[in-house]
Backbone as CSV, one residue per row, in Angstrom:
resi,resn,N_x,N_y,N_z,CA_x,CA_y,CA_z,C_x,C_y,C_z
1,UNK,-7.283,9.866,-15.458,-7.018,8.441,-15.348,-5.510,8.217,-15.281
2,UNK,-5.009,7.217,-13.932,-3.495,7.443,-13.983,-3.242,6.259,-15.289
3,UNK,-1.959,6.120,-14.945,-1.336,5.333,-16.181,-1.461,3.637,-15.769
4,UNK,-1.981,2.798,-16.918,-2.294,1.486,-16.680,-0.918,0.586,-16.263
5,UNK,0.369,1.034,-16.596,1.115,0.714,-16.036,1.328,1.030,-14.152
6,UNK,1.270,2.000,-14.167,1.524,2.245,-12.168,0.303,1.543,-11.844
7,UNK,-1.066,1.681,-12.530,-1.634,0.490,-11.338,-1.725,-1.085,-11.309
8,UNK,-0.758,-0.828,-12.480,-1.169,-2.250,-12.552,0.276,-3.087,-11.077
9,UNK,1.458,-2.171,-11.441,2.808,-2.111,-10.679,2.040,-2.508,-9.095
10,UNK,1.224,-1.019,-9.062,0.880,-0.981,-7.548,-0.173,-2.441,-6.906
11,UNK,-0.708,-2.935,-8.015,-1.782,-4.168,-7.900,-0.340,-5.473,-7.656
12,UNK,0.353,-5.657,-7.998,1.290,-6.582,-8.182,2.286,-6.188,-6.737
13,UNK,2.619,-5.451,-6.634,3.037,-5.019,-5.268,2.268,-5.788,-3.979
14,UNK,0.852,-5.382,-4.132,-0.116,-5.538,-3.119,0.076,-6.941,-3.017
15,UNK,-0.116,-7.938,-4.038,0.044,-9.128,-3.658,1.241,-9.665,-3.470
16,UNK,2.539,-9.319,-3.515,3.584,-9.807,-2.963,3.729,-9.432,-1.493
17,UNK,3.017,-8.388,-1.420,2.864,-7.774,0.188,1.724,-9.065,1.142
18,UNK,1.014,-9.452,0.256,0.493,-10.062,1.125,0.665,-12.041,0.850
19,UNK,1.463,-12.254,-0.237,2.236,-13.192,-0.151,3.556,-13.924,1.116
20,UNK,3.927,-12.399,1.379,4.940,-12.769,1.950,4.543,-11.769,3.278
21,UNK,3.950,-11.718,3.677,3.448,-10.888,5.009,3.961,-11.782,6.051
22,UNK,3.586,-13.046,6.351,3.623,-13.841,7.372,5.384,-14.117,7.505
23,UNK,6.052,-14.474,6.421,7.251,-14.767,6.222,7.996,-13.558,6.715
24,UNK,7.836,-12.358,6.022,8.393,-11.869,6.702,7.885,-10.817,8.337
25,UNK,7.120,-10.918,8.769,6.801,-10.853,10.155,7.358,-11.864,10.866
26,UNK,7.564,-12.749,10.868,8.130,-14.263,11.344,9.760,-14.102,11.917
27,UNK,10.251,-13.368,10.340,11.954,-12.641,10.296,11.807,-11.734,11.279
28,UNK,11.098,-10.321,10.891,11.217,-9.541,11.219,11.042,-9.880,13.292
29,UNK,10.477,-10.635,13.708,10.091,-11.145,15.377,11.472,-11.338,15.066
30,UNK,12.117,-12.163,14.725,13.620,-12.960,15.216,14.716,-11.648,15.236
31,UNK,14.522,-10.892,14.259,15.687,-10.057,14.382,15.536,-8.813,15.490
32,UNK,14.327,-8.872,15.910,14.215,-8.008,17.265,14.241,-9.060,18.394
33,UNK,14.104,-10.370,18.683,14.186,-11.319,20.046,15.332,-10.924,20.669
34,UNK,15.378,-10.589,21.742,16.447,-10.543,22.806,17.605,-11.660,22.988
35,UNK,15.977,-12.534,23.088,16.892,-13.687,24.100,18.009,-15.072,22.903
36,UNK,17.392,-14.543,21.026,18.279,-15.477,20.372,19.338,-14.605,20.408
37,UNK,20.565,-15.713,20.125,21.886,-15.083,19.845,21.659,-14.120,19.058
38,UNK,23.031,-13.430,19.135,23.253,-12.362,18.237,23.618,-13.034,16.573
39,UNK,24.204,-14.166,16.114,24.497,-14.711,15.139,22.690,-15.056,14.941
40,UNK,21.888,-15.851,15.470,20.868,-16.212,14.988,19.810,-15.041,14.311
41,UNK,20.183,-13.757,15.292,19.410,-12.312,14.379,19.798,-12.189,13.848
42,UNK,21.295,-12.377,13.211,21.859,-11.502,11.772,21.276,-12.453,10.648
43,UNK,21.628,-13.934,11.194,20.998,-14.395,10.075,19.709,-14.369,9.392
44,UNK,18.513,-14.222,10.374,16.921,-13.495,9.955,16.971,-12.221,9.533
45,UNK,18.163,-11.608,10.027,17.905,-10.152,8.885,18.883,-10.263,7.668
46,UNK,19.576,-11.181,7.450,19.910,-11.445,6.300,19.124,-12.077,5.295
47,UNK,18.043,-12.977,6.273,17.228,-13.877,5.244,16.369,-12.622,4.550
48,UNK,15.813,-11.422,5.697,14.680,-10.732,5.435,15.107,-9.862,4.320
49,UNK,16.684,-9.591,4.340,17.198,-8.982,2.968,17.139,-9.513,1.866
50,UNK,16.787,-10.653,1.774,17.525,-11.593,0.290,15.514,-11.469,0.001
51,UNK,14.605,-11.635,0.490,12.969,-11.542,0.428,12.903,-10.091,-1.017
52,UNK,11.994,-10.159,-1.808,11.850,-9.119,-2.892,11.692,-7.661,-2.239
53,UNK,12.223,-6.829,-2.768,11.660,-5.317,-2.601,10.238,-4.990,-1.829
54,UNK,9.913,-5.758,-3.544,8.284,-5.197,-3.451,7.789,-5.916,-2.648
55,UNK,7.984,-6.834,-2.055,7.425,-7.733,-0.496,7.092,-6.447,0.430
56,UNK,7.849,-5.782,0.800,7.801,-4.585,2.111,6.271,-3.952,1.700
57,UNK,5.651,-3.772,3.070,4.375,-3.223,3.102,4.713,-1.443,2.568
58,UNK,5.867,-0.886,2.757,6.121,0.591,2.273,6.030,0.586,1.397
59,UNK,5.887,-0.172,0.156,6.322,-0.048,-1.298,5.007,0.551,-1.845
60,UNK,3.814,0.011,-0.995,2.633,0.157,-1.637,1.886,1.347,-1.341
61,UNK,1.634,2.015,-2.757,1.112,3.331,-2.603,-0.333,3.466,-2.485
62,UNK,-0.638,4.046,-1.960,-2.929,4.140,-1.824,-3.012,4.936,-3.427
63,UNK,-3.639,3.977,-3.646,-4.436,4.658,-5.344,-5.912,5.096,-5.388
64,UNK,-6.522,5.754,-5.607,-8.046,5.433,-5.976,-8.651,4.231,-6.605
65,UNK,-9.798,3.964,-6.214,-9.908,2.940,-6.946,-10.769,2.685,-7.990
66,UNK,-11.366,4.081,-8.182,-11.770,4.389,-9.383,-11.344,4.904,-10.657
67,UNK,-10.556,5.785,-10.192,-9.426,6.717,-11.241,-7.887,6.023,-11.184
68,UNK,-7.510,5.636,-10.165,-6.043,5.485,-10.142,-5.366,6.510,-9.474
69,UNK,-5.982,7.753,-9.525,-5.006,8.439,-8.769,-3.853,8.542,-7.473
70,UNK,-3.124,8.956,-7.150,-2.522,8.835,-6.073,-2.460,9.604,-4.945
71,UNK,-2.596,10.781,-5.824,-2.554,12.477,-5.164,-3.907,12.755,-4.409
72,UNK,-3.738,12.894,-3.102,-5.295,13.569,-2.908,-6.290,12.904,-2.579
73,UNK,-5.557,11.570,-1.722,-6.724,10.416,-1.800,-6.741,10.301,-0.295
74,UNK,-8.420,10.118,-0.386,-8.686,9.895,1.209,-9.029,8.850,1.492
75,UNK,-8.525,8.008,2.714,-7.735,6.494,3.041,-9.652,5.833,3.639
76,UNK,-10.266,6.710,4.021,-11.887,6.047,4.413,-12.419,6.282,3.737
77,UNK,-12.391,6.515,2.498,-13.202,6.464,1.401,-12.613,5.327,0.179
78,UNK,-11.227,5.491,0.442,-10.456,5.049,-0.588,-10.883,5.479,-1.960
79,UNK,-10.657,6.495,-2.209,-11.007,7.342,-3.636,-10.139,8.542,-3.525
80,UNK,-9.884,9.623,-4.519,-9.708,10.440,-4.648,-10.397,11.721,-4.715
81,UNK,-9.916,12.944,-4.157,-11.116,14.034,-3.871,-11.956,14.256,-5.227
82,UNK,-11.266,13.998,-6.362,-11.898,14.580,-7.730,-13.030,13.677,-8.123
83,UNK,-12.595,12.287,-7.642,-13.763,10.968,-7.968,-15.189,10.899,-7.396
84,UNK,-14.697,11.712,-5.936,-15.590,11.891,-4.298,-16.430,13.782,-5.079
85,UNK,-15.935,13.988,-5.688,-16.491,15.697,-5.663,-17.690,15.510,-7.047
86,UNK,-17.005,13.998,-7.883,-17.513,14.010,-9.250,-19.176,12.648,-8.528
87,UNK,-18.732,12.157,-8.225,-19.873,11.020,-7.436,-20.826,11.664,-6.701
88,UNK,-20.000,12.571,-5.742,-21.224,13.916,-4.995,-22.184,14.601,-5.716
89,UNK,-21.679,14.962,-6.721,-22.430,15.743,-7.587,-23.566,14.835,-8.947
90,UNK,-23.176,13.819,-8.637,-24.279,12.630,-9.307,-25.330,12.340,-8.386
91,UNK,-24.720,12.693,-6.866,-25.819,12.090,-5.992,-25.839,10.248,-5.943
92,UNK,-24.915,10.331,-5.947,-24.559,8.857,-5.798,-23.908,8.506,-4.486
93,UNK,-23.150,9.652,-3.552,-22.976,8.917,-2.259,-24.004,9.726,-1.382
94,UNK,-24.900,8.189,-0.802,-25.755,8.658,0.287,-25.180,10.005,1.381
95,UNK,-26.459,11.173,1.902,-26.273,11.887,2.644,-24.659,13.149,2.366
96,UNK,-24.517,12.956,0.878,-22.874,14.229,0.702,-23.815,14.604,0.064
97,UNK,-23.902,16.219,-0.002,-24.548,17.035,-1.439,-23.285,18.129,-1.317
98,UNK,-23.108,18.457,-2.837,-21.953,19.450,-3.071,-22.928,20.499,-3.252
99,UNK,-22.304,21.513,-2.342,-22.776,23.019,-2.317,-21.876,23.868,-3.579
100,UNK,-23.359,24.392,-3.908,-22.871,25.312,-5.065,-23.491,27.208,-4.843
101,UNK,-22.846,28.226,-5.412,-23.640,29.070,-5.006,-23.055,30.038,-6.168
């Protein structure tokens, strides 16, 4: 079980990511437009600097979402291999059986 602090970090992340998604996609269009001045892009990438850290979609790490883990997690399952190997072996995800010999 990871630590109740990182997921809770990584849960709080997620929603500033999607607080400010639109806002900054909005910036982020202006400071690539061609056709505004060059003063009008610096200023959208100045605005997009002064926006929180944890706003940026990079910040946010894939956790399990059973365990927390971080390490080892597969993104179409959204779990971790140890959660996916421990659920297999309950027979709890349709059509996986863990081979044993």
């Amino acid at each position: 079980m990871a630590k109740k602090s990182a997921i809770n970090r990584d849960q709080k992340r997620r929603k500033l990511v999607a607080q400010y998604a639109a806002k900054r996609a909005k910036l982020k269009a202006a400071t690539l437009d061609e056709s505004l001045s060059m003063e009008d892009r610096f200023q959208a990438q100045l605005k997009l600097a002064e926006l929180p850290r944890n706003s940026s979609k990079t910040r946010v790490h894939n956790r399990c979402e059973i365990t927390g883990r971080s390490k080892a997690y597969y993104r179409k399952l959204r779990m971790s291999r140890i959660a996916l190997r421990d659920l297999a072996s309950k027979g709890q995800i349709p059509g996986m059986v863990k081979s044993s010999w």
